[in-house]
PDB file of C-alpha atoms in Angstrom:
ATOM      1  CA  UNK A   2     -21.699  13.377 -13.537  1.00 71.00           C
ATOM      2  CA  UNK A   3     -24.150  11.585 -11.340  1.00 76.00           C
ATOM      3  CA  UNK A   4     -22.361   8.873  -9.528  1.00 76.00           C
ATOM      4  CA  UNK A   5     -25.397   6.796  -9.453  1.00 78.00           C
ATOM      5  CA  UNK A   6     -25.191   6.440 -13.230  1.00 78.00           C
ATOM      6  CA  UNK A   7     -21.273   6.141 -13.375  1.00 79.00           C
ATOM      7  CA  UNK A   8     -20.012   2.968 -15.040  1.00 82.00           C
ATOM      8  CA  UNK A   9     -16.405   1.712 -14.216  1.00 85.00           C
ATOM      9  CA  UNK A  10     -14.644   1.082 -17.378  1.00 88.00           C
ATOM     10  CA  UNK A  11     -14.070  -2.442 -18.199  1.00 91.00           C
ATOM     11  CA  UNK A  12     -10.595  -3.467 -18.491  1.00 93.00           C
ATOM     12  CA  UNK A  13      -9.739  -6.720 -19.905  1.00 94.00           C
ATOM     13  CA  UNK A  14      -7.563  -8.823 -17.643  1.00 95.00           C
ATOM     14  CA  UNK A  15      -4.712  -9.078 -20.305  1.00 96.00           C
ATOM     15  CA  UNK A  16      -4.546  -5.287 -20.338  1.00 97.00           C
ATOM     16  CA  UNK A  17      -4.545  -5.427 -16.446  1.00 98.00           C
ATOM     17  CA  UNK A  18      -1.546  -7.751 -16.555  1.00 98.00           C
ATOM     18  CA  UNK A  19       0.371  -5.791 -19.212  1.00 98.00           C
ATOM     19  CA  UNK A  20      -0.282  -2.733 -16.996  1.00 98.00           C
ATOM     20  CA  UNK A  21       1.243  -4.498 -13.961  1.00 98.00           C
ATOM     21  CA  UNK A  22       4.033  -5.892 -15.985  1.00 98.00           C
ATOM     22  CA  UNK A  23       5.004  -2.404 -17.226  1.00 98.00           C
ATOM     23  CA  UNK A  24       4.864  -0.935 -13.794  1.00 98.00           C
ATOM     24  CA  UNK A  25       7.058  -3.781 -12.149  1.00 98.00           C
ATOM     25  CA  UNK A  26       9.606  -3.550 -15.185  1.00 98.00           C
ATOM     26  CA  UNK A  27       9.771   0.162 -14.875  1.00 98.00           C
ATOM     27  CA  UNK A  28      10.024   0.539 -11.137  1.00 98.00           C
ATOM     28  CA  UNK A  29      11.574  -2.579 -10.056  1.00 98.00           C
ATOM     29  CA  UNK A  30      14.069  -3.462 -12.849  1.00 98.00           C
ATOM     30  CA  UNK A  31      16.101  -5.455 -10.426  1.00 97.00           C
ATOM     31  CA  UNK A  32      13.593  -8.294 -11.071  1.00 95.00           C
ATOM     32  CA  UNK A  33      14.257  -9.971  -7.680  1.00 97.00           C
ATOM     33  CA  UNK A  34      11.710 -11.769  -5.663  1.00 98.00           C
ATOM     34  CA  UNK A  35      10.015 -10.535  -3.737  1.00 98.00           C
ATOM     35  CA  UNK A  36       9.185  -7.323  -5.407  1.00 98.00           C
ATOM     36  CA  UNK A  37       9.995  -4.826  -2.785  1.00 97.00           C
ATOM     37  CA  UNK A  38       6.710  -2.912  -2.983  1.00 98.00           C
ATOM     38  CA  UNK A  39       7.631  -0.571  -0.179  1.00 97.00           C
ATOM     39  CA  UNK A  40      10.520   0.662  -1.907  1.00 97.00           C
ATOM     40  CA  UNK A  41       8.664   1.132  -5.150  1.00 98.00           C
ATOM     41  CA  UNK A  42       6.050   3.229  -3.399  1.00 98.00           C
ATOM     42  CA  UNK A  43       8.529   5.341  -1.147  1.00 97.00           C
ATOM     43  CA  UNK A  44      11.689   5.613  -3.291  1.00 96.00           C
ATOM     44  CA  UNK A  45      10.733   4.923  -6.980  1.00 97.00           C
ATOM     45  CA  UNK A  46       7.443   6.585  -7.147  1.00 98.00           C
ATOM     46  CA  UNK A  47       8.053   9.254  -4.262  1.00 96.00           C
ATOM     47  CA  UNK A  48       4.668   8.510  -2.580  1.00 97.00           C
ATOM     48  CA  UNK A  49       4.573   9.195   0.978  1.00 97.00           C
ATOM     49  CA  UNK A  50       3.749   6.464   3.439  1.00 97.00           C
ATOM     50  CA  UNK A  51       1.466   7.719   6.170  1.00 97.00           C
ATOM     51  CA  UNK A  52       0.911   5.030   9.050  1.00 97.00           C
ATOM     52  CA  UNK A  53      -2.208   5.965  10.997  1.00 95.00           C
ATOM     53  CA  UNK A  54      -3.047   4.562  14.248  1.00 95.00           C
ATOM     54  CA  UNK A  55      -6.516   2.834  14.554  1.00 94.00           C
ATOM     55  CA  UNK A  56      -7.115   2.941  10.557  1.00 94.00           C
ATOM     56  CA  UNK A  57      -8.317  -0.614  10.550  1.00 93.00           C
ATOM     57  CA  UNK A  58     -10.292  -0.659  13.777  1.00 93.00           C
ATOM     58  CA  UNK A  59     -12.279   2.429  12.906  1.00 90.00           C
ATOM     59  CA  UNK A  60     -12.822   1.962   9.175  1.00 88.00           C
ATOM     60  CA  UNK A  61     -12.044  -1.823   8.458  1.00 89.00           C
ATOM     61  CA  UNK A  62      -9.396  -0.590   5.976  1.00 90.00           C
ATOM     62  CA  UNK A  63      -5.692  -1.687   5.849  1.00 92.00           C
ATOM     63  CA  UNK A  64      -4.629   1.133   3.624  1.00 95.00           C
ATOM     64  CA  UNK A  65      -5.947   3.803   1.175  1.00 95.00           C
ATOM     65  CA  UNK A  66      -4.417   6.093  -1.441  1.00 95.00           C
ATOM     66  CA  UNK A  67      -5.029   9.641  -0.878  1.00 94.00           C
ATOM     67  CA  UNK A  68      -7.272  11.477  -3.335  1.00 91.00           C
ATOM     68  CA  UNK A  69      -4.525  13.938  -4.175  1.00 91.00           C
ATOM     69  CA  UNK A  70      -2.353  10.986  -4.861  1.00 93.00           C
ATOM     70  CA  UNK A  71       0.553  12.183  -2.842  1.00 95.00           C
ATOM     71  CA  UNK A  72       0.343   9.058  -0.287  1.00 96.00           C
ATOM     72  CA  UNK A  73      -0.688   5.785   0.681  1.00 97.00           C
ATOM     73  CA  UNK A  74      -1.987   5.698   4.286  1.00 96.00           C
ATOM     74  CA  UNK A  75      -1.595   2.430   6.252  1.00 97.00           C
ATOM     75  CA  UNK A  76      -2.963   1.207   9.581  1.00 96.00           C
ATOM     76  CA  UNK A  77      -0.003   1.404  11.783  1.00 97.00           C
ATOM     77  CA  UNK A  78      -0.221  -1.900  13.375  1.00 97.00           C
ATOM     78  CA  UNK A  79      -0.364  -3.826  10.091  1.00 97.00           C
ATOM     79  CA  UNK A  80       2.576  -1.510   8.763  1.00 97.00           C
ATOM     80  CA  UNK A  81       4.837  -2.045  11.743  1.00 97.00           C
ATOM     81  CA  UNK A  82       4.110  -5.648  12.651  1.00 96.00           C
ATOM     82  CA  UNK A  83       6.243  -8.141  10.438  1.00 94.00           C
ATOM     83  CA  UNK A  84       3.489 -10.720  10.952  1.00 96.00           C
ATOM     84  CA  UNK A  85       1.284  -8.636   8.577  1.00 96.00           C
ATOM     85  CA  UNK A  86       4.093  -8.140   6.088  1.00 96.00           C
ATOM     86  CA  UNK A  87       2.467  -9.999   3.236  1.00 97.00           C
ATOM     87  CA  UNK A  88      -0.897  -8.563   4.003  1.00 96.00           C
ATOM     88  CA  UNK A  89       0.566  -5.030   3.938  1.00 96.00           C
ATOM     89  CA  UNK A  90       2.573  -5.660   0.795  1.00 97.00           C
ATOM     90  CA  UNK A  91      -0.718  -6.674  -1.083  1.00 97.00           C
ATOM     91  CA  UNK A  92      -2.520  -3.537   0.223  1.00 97.00           C
ATOM     92  CA  UNK A  93       0.501  -1.367  -1.268  1.00 98.00           C
ATOM     93  CA  UNK A  94       0.222  -3.157  -4.646  1.00 98.00           C
ATOM     94  CA  UNK A  95      -3.558  -2.840  -4.547  1.00 97.00           C
ATOM     95  CA  UNK A  96      -3.310   0.835  -3.987  1.00 96.00           C
ATOM     96  CA  UNK A  97      -0.819   1.214  -6.787  1.00 97.00           C
ATOM     97  CA  UNK A  98      -3.500  -0.370  -8.861  1.00 97.00           C
ATOM     98  CA  UNK A  99      -5.725   2.470  -8.120  1.00 95.00           C
ATOM     99  CA  UNK A 100      -2.821   4.889  -8.746  1.00 96.00           C
ATOM    100  CA  UNK A 101      -2.086   3.609 -12.234  1.00 96.00           C
ATOM    101  CA  UNK A 102      -5.562   2.676 -13.263  1.00 95.00           C
ATOM    102  CA  UNK A 103      -7.899   4.890 -11.768  1.00 92.00           C
ATOM    103  CA  UNK A 104      -6.294   8.244 -10.943  1.00 86.00           C
ATOM    104  CA  UNK A 105      -8.404  10.141 -13.502  1.00 84.00           C
ATOM    105  CA  UNK A 106     -11.781   9.056 -12.187  1.00 82.00           C
ATOM    106  CA  UNK A 107     -12.329  11.729  -9.464  1.00 72.00           C
ATOM    107  CA  UNK A 108     -11.623  14.556 -11.704  1.00 74.00           C
ATOM    108  CA  UNK A 109     -15.106  13.417 -13.476  1.00 79.00           C
ATOM    109  CA  UNK A 110     -17.052  14.319 -10.409  1.00 78.00           C
ATOM    110  CA  UNK A 111     -17.675  17.628  -8.748  1.00 78.00           C
ATOM    111  CA  UNK A 112     -16.290  16.785  -5.616  1.00 84.00           C
ATOM    112  CA  UNK A 113     -15.179  19.701  -3.462  1.00 86.00           C
ATOM    113  CA  UNK A 114     -15.923  19.168  -0.004  1.00 88.00           C
ATOM    114  CA  UNK A 115     -15.996  16.116   2.307  1.00 90.00           C
ATOM    115  CA  UNK A 116     -19.833  16.012   1.953  1.00 89.00           C
ATOM    116  CA  UNK A 117     -19.587  15.636  -1.793  1.00 87.00           C
ATOM    117  CA  UNK A 118     -17.048  12.846  -1.317  1.00 88.00           C
ATOM    118  CA  UNK A 119     -19.448  11.149   1.336  1.00 89.00           C
ATOM    119  CA  UNK A 120     -22.462  11.382  -1.267  1.00 88.00           C
ATOM    120  CA  UNK A 121     -20.195  10.077  -4.017  1.00 86.00           C
ATOM    121  CA  UNK A 122     -19.228   6.863  -1.986  1.00 86.00           C
ATOM    122  CA  UNK A 123     -22.904   6.477  -0.984  1.00 86.00           C
ATOM    123  CA  UNK A 124     -24.518   6.904  -4.439  1.00 88.00           C
ATOM    124  CA  UNK A 125     -21.940   4.910  -6.559  1.00 86.00           C
ATOM    125  CA  UNK A 126     -23.487   1.499  -7.312  1.00 87.00           C
ATOM    126  CA  UNK A 127     -22.133  -1.333  -5.363  1.00 86.00           C
ATOM    127  CA  UNK A 128     -21.347  -3.317  -8.669  1.00 87.00           C
ATOM    128  CA  UNK A 129     -19.386  -0.568 -10.291  1.00 86.00           C
ATOM    129  CA  UNK A 130     -17.558   0.265  -7.034  1.00 85.00           C
ATOM    130  CA  UNK A 131     -16.472  -3.618  -6.798  1.00 88.00           C
ATOM    131  CA  UNK A 132     -15.179  -3.377 -10.252  1.00 90.00           C
ATOM    132  CA  UNK A 133     -12.610  -0.950  -9.344  1.00 90.00           C
ATOM    133  CA  UNK A 134     -11.707  -2.955  -6.461  1.00 91.00           C
ATOM    134  CA  UNK A 135     -11.529  -6.022  -8.641  1.00 93.00           C
ATOM    135  CA  UNK A 136      -9.256  -4.499 -11.109  1.00 95.00           C
ATOM    136  CA  UNK A 137      -6.908  -3.160  -8.381  1.00 95.00           C
ATOM    137  CA  UNK A 138      -6.721  -6.768  -6.907  1.00 95.00           C
ATOM    138  CA  UNK A 139      -6.028  -8.252 -10.194  1.00 97.00           C
ATOM    139  CA  UNK A 140      -3.368  -5.646 -10.912  1.00 98.00           C
ATOM    140  CA  UNK A 141      -1.813  -6.234  -7.387  1.00 98.00           C
ATOM    141  CA  UNK A 142      -1.515 -10.080  -7.753  1.00 98.00           C
ATOM    142  CA  UNK A 143       0.205  -9.720 -11.055  1.00 98.00           C
ATOM    143  CA  UNK A 144       2.466  -6.993  -9.908  1.00 98.00           C
ATOM    144  CA  UNK A 145       3.721  -9.189  -6.872  1.00 98.00           C
ATOM    145  CA  UNK A 146       3.653 -12.479  -8.730  1.00 98.00           C
ATOM    146  CA  UNK A 147       5.495 -12.215 -12.325  1.00 98.00           C
ATOM    147  CA  UNK A 148       4.135 -14.717 -14.726  1.00 98.00           C
ATOM    148  CA  UNK A 149       7.556 -16.228 -15.737  1.00 97.00           C
ATOM    149  CA  UNK A 150       8.405 -16.847 -12.051  1.00 98.00           C
ATOM    150  CA  UNK A 151       5.046 -18.343 -11.584  1.00 98.00           C
ATOM    151  CA  UNK A 152       5.541 -20.801 -14.242  1.00 97.00           C
ATOM    152  CA  UNK A 153       8.942 -21.796 -12.986  1.00 97.00           C
ATOM    153  CA  UNK A 154       7.420 -22.420  -9.453  1.00 97.00           C
ATOM    154  CA  UNK A 155       4.477 -24.296 -10.966  1.00 96.00           C
ATOM    155  CA  UNK A 156       6.881 -26.499 -13.112  1.00 96.00           C
ATOM    156  CA  UNK A 157       8.942 -27.433  -9.907  1.00 95.00           C
ATOM    157  CA  UNK A 158       5.701 -28.292  -8.043  1.00 94.00           C
ATOM    158  CA  UNK A 159       4.762 -30.445 -11.164  1.00 94.00           C
ATOM    159  CA  UNK A 160       7.945 -32.299 -10.880  1.00 93.00           C
ATOM    160  CA  UNK A 161       7.523 -32.931  -7.258  1.00 91.00           C
ATOM    161  CA  UNK A 162       3.959 -34.292  -7.962  1.00 92.00           C
ATOM    162  CA  UNK A 163       5.320 -36.730 -10.495  1.00 92.00           C
ATOM    163  CA  UNK A 164       8.326 -37.696  -8.460  1.00 91.00           C
ATOM    164  CA  UNK A 165       6.047 -38.825  -5.614  1.00 87.00           C
ATOM    165  CA  UNK A 166       3.500 -40.585  -7.848  1.00 88.00           C
ATOM    166  CA  UNK A 167       0.619 -38.143  -6.885  1.00 87.00           C
ATOM    167  CA  UNK A 168      -0.721 -37.801 -10.535  1.00 90.00           C
ATOM    168  CA  UNK A 169      -3.865 -39.577  -9.579  1.00 91.00           C
ATOM    169  CA  UNK A 170      -4.375 -37.187  -6.673  1.00 90.00           C
ATOM    170  CA  UNK A 171      -3.803 -34.311  -9.054  1.00 92.00           C
ATOM    171  CA  UNK A 172      -6.340 -35.592 -11.748  1.00 92.00           C
ATOM    172  CA  UNK A 173      -8.938 -36.431  -9.093  1.00 93.00           C
ATOM    173  CA  UNK A 174      -8.672 -33.216  -7.004  1.00 95.00           C
ATOM    174  CA  UNK A 175      -6.540 -30.438  -8.525  1.00 95.00           C
ATOM    175  CA  UNK A 176      -7.974 -27.922  -6.260  1.00 95.00           C
ATOM    176  CA  UNK A 177      -6.932 -29.857  -3.143  1.00 95.00           C
ATOM    177  CA  UNK A 178      -3.392 -30.085  -4.626  1.00 94.00           C
ATOM    178  CA  UNK A 179      -3.045 -26.488  -5.359  1.00 95.00           C
ATOM    179  CA  UNK A 180      -4.228 -25.570  -1.767  1.00 95.00           C
ATOM    180  CA  UNK A 181      -1.655 -27.924  -0.554  1.00 92.00           C
ATOM    181  CA  UNK A 182       1.379 -26.605  -2.733  1.00 93.00           C
ATOM    182  CA  UNK A 183       0.383 -22.811  -2.626  1.00 96.00           C
ATOM    183  CA  UNK A 184       1.798 -22.212   0.945  1.00 96.00           C
ATOM    184  CA  UNK A 185       5.147 -23.742  -0.238  1.00 93.00           C
ATOM    185  CA  UNK A 186       5.345 -21.613  -3.372  1.00 95.00           C
ATOM    186  CA  UNK A 187       3.998 -18.455  -1.987  1.00 97.00           C
ATOM    187  CA  UNK A 188       7.145 -17.628   0.110  1.00 96.00           C
ATOM    188  CA  UNK A 189       9.751 -16.249  -2.330  1.00 97.00           C
ATOM    189  CA  UNK A 190       6.780 -13.988  -3.789  1.00 98.00           C
ATOM    190  CA  UNK A 191       6.064 -12.511  -0.460  1.00 98.00           C
ATOM    191  CA  UNK A 192       2.400 -12.958  -0.704  1.00 98.00           C
ATOM    192  CA  UNK A 193      -0.289 -15.328   0.882  1.00 97.00           C
ATOM    193  CA  UNK A 194      -0.997 -18.764  -0.261  1.00 97.00           C
ATOM    194  CA  UNK A 195      -4.464 -17.399  -1.306  1.00 97.00           C
ATOM    195  CA  UNK A 196      -2.828 -14.876  -3.760  1.00 97.00           C
ATOM    196  CA  UNK A 197      -0.590 -17.823  -5.363  1.00 98.00           C
ATOM    197  CA  UNK A 198      -3.765 -20.103  -5.674  1.00 97.00           C
ATOM    198  CA  UNK A 199      -5.599 -17.095  -7.496  1.00 97.00           C
ATOM    199  CA  UNK A 200      -2.614 -16.268  -9.850  1.00 98.00           C
ATOM    200  CA  UNK A 201      -2.295 -20.039 -10.942  1.00 97.00           C
ATOM    201  CA  UNK A 202      -5.899 -20.273 -11.608  1.00 96.00           C
ATOM    202  CA  UNK A 203      -6.475 -16.929 -13.358  1.00 96.00           C
ATOM    203  CA  UNK A 204      -3.565 -17.349 -15.435  1.00 96.00           C
ATOM    204  CA  UNK A 205      -4.499 -20.921 -16.518  1.00 96.00           C
ATOM    205  CA  UNK A 206      -1.383 -22.722 -15.051  1.00 97.00           C
ATOM    206  CA  UNK A 207      -3.372 -25.109 -12.923  1.00 96.00           C
ATOM    207  CA  UNK A 208      -3.532 -27.941 -13.214  1.00 94.00           C
ATOM    208  CA  UNK A 209      -0.158 -28.535 -14.990  1.00 93.00           C
ATOM    209  CA  UNK A 210       0.081 -30.687 -17.940  1.00 86.00           C
ATOM    210  CA  UNK A 211       2.162 -33.788 -16.782  1.00 80.00           C
TER     211      UNK A 211
ATOM    212  CA  UNK B  30      12.887  21.867   6.863  1.00 86.00           C
ATOM    213  CA  UNK B  31      14.222  19.561   9.304  1.00 93.00           C
ATOM    214  CA  UNK B  32      11.899  16.842   8.359  1.00 94.00           C
ATOM    215  CA  UNK B  33      12.803  17.288   4.646  1.00 94.00           C
ATOM    216  CA  UNK B  34      16.390  17.244   5.587  1.00 95.00           C
ATOM    217  CA  UNK B  35      16.331  13.945   7.526  1.00 96.00           C
ATOM    218  CA  UNK B  36      14.155  12.422   4.873  1.00 96.00           C
ATOM    219  CA  UNK B  37      16.687  12.982   2.293  1.00 96.00           C
ATOM    220  CA  UNK B  38      19.480  11.567   4.291  1.00 96.00           C
ATOM    221  CA  UNK B  39      17.119   8.430   5.054  1.00 97.00           C
ATOM    222  CA  UNK B  40      16.287   7.891   1.400  1.00 95.00           C
ATOM    223  CA  UNK B  41      19.854   8.403   0.370  1.00 95.00           C
ATOM    224  CA  UNK B  42      20.606   5.454   2.874  1.00 96.00           C
ATOM    225  CA  UNK B  43      18.006   3.463   1.164  1.00 95.00           C
ATOM    226  CA  UNK B  44      16.115   3.191   4.328  1.00 97.00           C
ATOM    227  CA  UNK B  45      12.333   2.888   4.498  1.00 96.00           C
ATOM    228  CA  UNK B  46      10.087   4.729   7.038  1.00 97.00           C
ATOM    229  CA  UNK B  47       9.561   1.554   8.826  1.00 96.00           C
ATOM    230  CA  UNK B  48      13.069   0.504   9.219  1.00 97.00           C
ATOM    231  CA  UNK B  49      13.965   3.956  10.368  1.00 97.00           C
ATOM    232  CA  UNK B  50      11.261   3.970  13.103  1.00 97.00           C
ATOM    233  CA  UNK B  51      12.105   0.679  14.195  1.00 97.00           C
ATOM    234  CA  UNK B  52      15.810   1.518  14.554  1.00 97.00           C
ATOM    235  CA  UNK B  53      15.174   4.746  16.454  1.00 96.00           C
ATOM    236  CA  UNK B  54      12.159   3.432  18.418  1.00 96.00           C
ATOM    237  CA  UNK B  55      10.244   6.423  17.179  1.00 96.00           C
ATOM    238  CA  UNK B  56       6.377   6.081  16.277  1.00 97.00           C
ATOM    239  CA  UNK B  57       6.163   6.013  12.709  1.00 97.00           C
ATOM    240  CA  UNK B  58       2.691   7.791  12.516  1.00 95.00           C
ATOM    241  CA  UNK B  59       4.492  10.753  14.539  1.00 94.00           C
ATOM    242  CA  UNK B  60       7.488  10.598  12.248  1.00 96.00           C
ATOM    243  CA  UNK B  61       5.674  10.718   9.302  1.00 95.00           C
ATOM    244  CA  UNK B  62       4.258  13.904  10.354  1.00 93.00           C
ATOM    245  CA  UNK B  63       7.520  15.400  11.319  1.00 94.00           C
ATOM    246  CA  UNK B  64       8.982  14.478   7.785  1.00 95.00           C
ATOM    247  CA  UNK B  65       6.016  16.334   6.455  1.00 92.00           C
ATOM    248  CA  UNK B  66       6.601  19.427   8.693  1.00 89.00           C
ATOM    249  CA  UNK B  67       3.251  18.922  10.601  1.00 88.00           C
ATOM    250  CA  UNK B  68       4.745  18.152  13.977  1.00 90.00           C
ATOM    251  CA  UNK B  69       7.820  19.778  15.690  1.00 92.00           C
ATOM    252  CA  UNK B  70      10.934  17.641  15.619  1.00 93.00           C
ATOM    253  CA  UNK B  71      12.370  16.023  18.826  1.00 92.00           C
ATOM    254  CA  UNK B  72      14.439  18.523  20.881  1.00 90.00           C
ATOM    255  CA  UNK B  73      15.758  15.897  23.271  1.00 89.00           C
ATOM    256  CA  UNK B  74      19.538  15.379  22.755  1.00 89.00           C
ATOM    257  CA  UNK B  75      19.563  11.706  23.300  1.00 91.00           C
ATOM    258  CA  UNK B  76      16.730  11.296  20.819  1.00 92.00           C
ATOM    259  CA  UNK B  77      18.600  13.482  18.196  1.00 92.00           C
ATOM    260  CA  UNK B  78      21.783  11.440  18.849  1.00 92.00           C
ATOM    261  CA  UNK B  79      19.953   8.336  18.114  1.00 94.00           C
ATOM    262  CA  UNK B  80      18.653   9.499  14.904  1.00 95.00           C
ATOM    263  CA  UNK B  81      21.894  10.647  13.833  1.00 95.00           C
ATOM    264  CA  UNK B  82      23.591   7.436  14.702  1.00 95.00           C
ATOM    265  CA  UNK B  83      20.996   5.533  12.801  1.00 96.00           C
ATOM    266  CA  UNK B  84      21.436   7.712   9.738  1.00 96.00           C
ATOM    267  CA  UNK B  85      25.322   7.696  10.151  1.00 96.00           C
ATOM    268  CA  UNK B  86      25.636  11.419  11.042  1.00 95.00           C
ATOM    269  CA  UNK B  87      28.680  11.799  13.383  1.00 92.00           C
ATOM    270  CA  UNK B  88      28.115  13.919  16.406  1.00 86.00           C
ATOM    271  CA  UNK B  89      29.748  17.095  16.069  1.00 87.00           C
ATOM    272  CA  UNK B  90      30.179  16.995  12.211  1.00 93.00           C
ATOM    273  CA  UNK B  91      28.826  19.721   9.861  1.00 94.00           C
ATOM    274  CA  UNK B  92      25.722  17.510   9.125  1.00 94.00           C
ATOM    275  CA  UNK B  93      25.158  17.096  12.904  1.00 93.00           C
ATOM    276  CA  UNK B  94      25.137  20.779  13.397  1.00 92.00           C
ATOM    277  CA  UNK B  95      22.774  21.587  10.534  1.00 93.00           C
ATOM    278  CA  UNK B  96      20.506  18.745  11.923  1.00 93.00           C
ATOM    279  CA  UNK B  97      20.357  20.483  15.242  1.00 91.00           C
ATOM    280  CA  UNK B  98      20.103  23.972  14.038  1.00 90.00           C
ATOM    281  CA  UNK B  99      17.032  22.824  11.760  1.00 92.00           C
ATOM    282  CA  UNK B 100      15.538  20.953  14.766  1.00 92.00           C
ATOM    283  CA  UNK B 101      15.872  24.247  16.711  1.00 90.00           C
ATOM    284  CA  UNK B 102      14.183  26.310  13.995  1.00 90.00           C
ATOM    285  CA  UNK B 103      11.108  23.804  13.629  1.00 88.00           C
ATOM    286  CA  UNK B 104      10.849  23.459  17.333  1.00 85.00           C
ATOM    287  CA  UNK B 105       7.786  26.095  17.013  1.00 79.00           C
ATOM    288  CA  UNK B 106       5.601  24.176  14.644  1.00 71.00           C
ATOM    289  CA  UNK B 107       2.214  23.799  16.230  1.00 64.00           C
ATOM    290  CA  UNK B 108      -0.061  21.086  14.777  1.00 64.00           C
ATOM    291  CA  UNK B 109      -3.269  22.479  13.325  1.00 61.00           C
ATOM    292  CA  UNK B 110      -6.187  21.446  15.453  1.00 60.00           C
ATOM    293  CA  UNK B 111      -8.729  21.206  12.530  1.00 63.00           C
ATOM    294  CA  UNK B 112      -8.004  21.129   8.952  1.00 72.00           C
ATOM    295  CA  UNK B 113      -9.791  22.872   6.291  1.00 82.00           C
ATOM    296  CA  UNK B 114     -12.239  20.950   4.107  1.00 84.00           C
ATOM    297  CA  UNK B 115     -10.142  21.303   1.186  1.00 85.00           C
ATOM    298  CA  UNK B 116      -7.226  19.739   3.068  1.00 87.00           C
ATOM    299  CA  UNK B 117      -9.349  17.101   4.428  1.00 90.00           C
ATOM    300  CA  UNK B 118     -10.757  16.257   0.812  1.00 89.00           C
ATOM    301  CA  UNK B 119      -7.067  15.843  -0.468  1.00 90.00           C
ATOM    302  CA  UNK B 120      -6.482  13.333   2.322  1.00 91.00           C
ATOM    303  CA  UNK B 121      -9.545  11.309   1.746  1.00 91.00           C
ATOM    304  CA  UNK B 122      -9.397   7.908  -0.162  1.00 90.00           C
ATOM    305  CA  UNK B 123     -10.307   7.639  -3.707  1.00 79.00           C
ATOM    306  CA  UNK B 124     -11.361   4.030  -3.147  1.00 83.00           C
ATOM    307  CA  UNK B 125     -11.573   1.648  -0.203  1.00 79.00           C
ATOM    308  CA  UNK B 126     -10.593  -1.942   0.329  1.00 75.00           C
ATOM    309  CA  UNK B 127     -12.436  -3.135   3.413  1.00 70.00           C
ATOM    310  CA  UNK B 128     -11.833  -6.532   4.667  1.00 67.00           C
ATOM    311  CA  UNK B 129     -15.672  -7.455   4.239  1.00 66.00           C
ATOM    312  CA  UNK B 130     -15.593  -6.300   0.554  1.00 65.00           C
ATOM    313  CA  UNK B 131     -18.251  -3.776   0.975  1.00 74.00           C
ATOM    314  CA  UNK B 132     -18.392  -0.062   0.724  1.00 79.00           C
ATOM    315  CA  UNK B 133     -17.876   1.551   3.963  1.00 83.00           C
ATOM    316  CA  UNK B 134     -20.867   2.566   6.207  1.00 86.00           C
ATOM    317  CA  UNK B 135     -21.741   6.104   6.629  1.00 86.00           C
ATOM    318  CA  UNK B 136     -20.446   5.864  10.325  1.00 88.00           C
ATOM    319  CA  UNK B 137     -17.170   4.763   8.936  1.00 88.00           C
ATOM    320  CA  UNK B 138     -16.958   7.517   6.485  1.00 89.00           C
ATOM    321  CA  UNK B 139     -17.676   9.974   9.245  1.00 90.00           C
ATOM    322  CA  UNK B 140     -15.123   8.328  11.435  1.00 90.00           C
ATOM    323  CA  UNK B 141     -12.548   8.727   8.731  1.00 91.00           C
ATOM    324  CA  UNK B 142     -13.549  12.435   8.071  1.00 90.00           C
ATOM    325  CA  UNK B 143     -12.848  13.113  11.815  1.00 89.00           C
ATOM    326  CA  UNK B 144      -9.699  11.047  11.895  1.00 88.00           C
ATOM    327  CA  UNK B 145      -8.277  13.308   9.146  1.00 89.00           C
ATOM    328  CA  UNK B 146      -9.705  16.614  10.441  1.00 85.00           C
ATOM    329  CA  UNK B 147      -7.944  15.916  13.678  1.00 78.00           C
ATOM    330  CA  UNK B 148      -4.851  14.169  12.038  1.00 73.00           C
ATOM    331  CA  UNK B 149      -5.277  11.333  14.570  1.00 55.00           C
TER     332      UNK B 149
END
C-alpha cells in the first residue's frame, strides 16, 4: 500500500473509551488510583521498558513503542526523574494506545529496511498521522482517568462551588473555574491538570449542573 | 542468562526497573541492556552484593552462588557495535509523539536510526 494514500481508520470516541476501560479493567483490576501504568506495562503486559539517554534531546520524543511490540523506549531523564512522573505516565498510556489500537498497521506496508521506514514516515499525510496520535491520546486520557472517578471528583468540586457561593462565577466563566479546580482534581489520578481539564470537557462533565 | 535470572527475581519482588535502578544506583539504560543480555553483568563484588541486598538475596545462599556463577558466565558478552538493518527496524517506533505534535524531521529520523544502530 502507498503510504500517501493511506487513511487512518476512524474510531468513534465511545469505542476508544470502551477500549481503554477494557484494558484498565483487565490489567489493573485493583481499580486503585492512580492507575499504576508502569506496572501494567512491565508486569502485566510483559513489555520491556528501555530507558534511552538523549532520546528527547535528539528526537523531541518522550517515549515510543518499538515496531516489534516488545518494548517501550523512554527518555532516560524523564523516566528517572520524579518531577516528570505524570508526563512519563501519560507517555506510557499513550504508547499503550498504539499497542492496543494500531499494532496491525505496519503489517499493511512493505517496510523491510530502515530506509523504507523513513519513507513511510515521510510519505504518510500529516492529517492521517495526527489521527493516530489523537486516538492514542484519547485512549491514554481515559485509561488514566476512569469515568466514574472523574464524575465523583467533579461532584465534589461542584459542592465546593455551591458552598462557597461561586455559582455566578461558574455560570459566567466555566472555563476559568475548570482551570482553577483541575490542579486540585488531578493529583489522585497522577495526571496533569491539562489532562483533567480535557477529560472533563471531552466527557461532557463540565460545567456541572448545580 | 544473568539478566533473565535477576529480572525474574526483581519481578517476583514487584520491583519496577526504575525502583531497582534507583536503589542499586545503576544506570537504568545499561541495566535494561544487561537484563536483555546485550551487556555483560557487573563483575565487581561490591556491586553484586548491592544488587543482592536490594533483591533480598543473602550472601552465601544458593541463589547468591547461582547469581555469581551466571555473572561469571556472562562476563564475556561483548556489545555489538553495529546492528543489522533487520534488528534496527524492529527497534524503530511505530508512531511518534513529539512535543511539537508534528512528524519528526528527516534529520531526527536519521539521528534515531543512528542511535539504535549503535544502541546509544
